[in-house]
């Protein structure tokens, strides 16, 4: 399972970093939970994050909005993903936690640390494919860029 | 062995990044060697690093001091750990070398590269659990933050 | 194959980060293709990158030039390499794509993100050893340091 989750994370990151955003919703089940929050908010049990989606339709809407706004094209991202920790099974889903770091590359070539944190995932198998039933993205920094629109 | 060392490194980093510092001494044997040094000092064979501990008691003392000083709470860390190289066995311990990168996240949300380097480890098994008999943390930069107090 | 490519990438990065540049050409076949380019150039199909070499001799010349210029000694590098994606086989070579991030550590101890991107590799086996027949280094940023001389 560790190897499968590692590969899933690598595929997920590659889809985003290659700007294949249209492939992104397919990594999730439907319904699903996808949310981005901060470590502080997460610790305090505050529910709604910066970004919240609970269906594939909402994920697709987000991609459409990003394409419309054209923001995403002006920059690129590079995810570096660590080794997942497999935390067991609950409610029929495998629980995993995976650290990540994302660098943003602006159109003028400057690079900056954009986000670090960990993915808290609930993973299920659908017709042989591992998908996210839940992906809670917990950013270490509470100062999450308000322009934050790309998937982490 | 590669997979076990990878998982051990991931667990170690997660304990620190989750602020479970009290779990940190358990990753070591007793006695042990834990030291942080710079690449320059290491190359020149200079022994004492910025931080030096040779027993579990000293590791626990360090954690107690950190909790006392309350420094650690004001910031967070995110380790990204690469694939270990297994370098063979010596004196009954597996030798491994693993690259790392640590980002520091300040309370105001700013992020900065804090340290990069490599772990030089001697690993032994104790009742089925892999532990560090030695972990020499060799930082690439010779300018190691004097506030450096958290475990790397 | 995934494990072998992962280990090869780790060994490759370690040779560079340890300043064992003389070991670097041995990671390639002869002839070979080694080139560094930007994502923009790569997307537009522009062939010549910042750095181009098509034989072991050219790789060795580059190392000799670096040693001569003495530039490399004044700084250090730390690669963090992600999980490869194995993309299948073509022309008798395994195709793989691997994300990377490189930090540069200056002699005064300052650290900076130096490059992010992905390796596009064609890998073949020579007498049991996996080597790069092609390694195209695609940097995310189009502003590649003109001092860029070290292997990525």
CSV table of N, CA and C in Angstrom, one decimal, chain C residues 1-6 86 94 123 125 130:
chain,number,residue,atom,x,y,z
C,1,UNK,N,11.6,-1.8,-11.5
C,1,UNK,CA,12.3,-0.7,-12.3
C,1,UNK,C,12.2,0.6,-11.5
C,2,UNK,N,11.1,0.9,-10.9
C,2,UNK,CA,10.9,2.1,-10.1
C,2,UNK,C,12.0,2.2,-9.1
C,3,UNK,N,12.2,1.2,-8.3
C,3,UNK,CA,13.2,1.2,-7.2
C,3,UNK,C,14.6,1.5,-7.8
C,4,UNK,N,14.9,0.8,-8.9
C,4,UNK,CA,16.2,1.0,-9.5
C,4,UNK,C,16.4,2.4,-10.0
C,5,UNK,N,15.4,3.0,-10.6
C,5,UNK,CA,15.5,4.4,-11.1
C,5,UNK,C,15.6,5.3,-9.9
C,6,UNK,N,14.9,5.1,-8.8
C,6,UNK,CA,15.0,5.9,-7.6
C,6,UNK,C,16.4,5.9,-7.1
C,86,UNK,N,7.6,6.1,-14.2
C,86,UNK,CA,8.1,5.2,-15.3
C,86,UNK,C,7.1,5.3,-16.4
C,94,UNK,N,14.2,2.6,-21.2
C,94,UNK,CA,13.1,2.9,-20.3
C,94,UNK,C,13.0,4.4,-20.2
C,123,UNK,N,16.7,5.5,-20.2
C,123,UNK,CA,17.7,4.6,-19.4
C,123,UNK,C,17.9,3.3,-20.1
C,125,UNK,N,20.5,-0.5,-19.9
C,125,UNK,CA,21.3,-1.3,-19.0
C,125,UNK,C,22.6,-1.6,-19.7
C,130,UNK,N,22.5,0.4,-14.7
C,130,UNK,CA,21.5,1.3,-15.4
C,130,UNK,C,22.2,2.7,-15.6
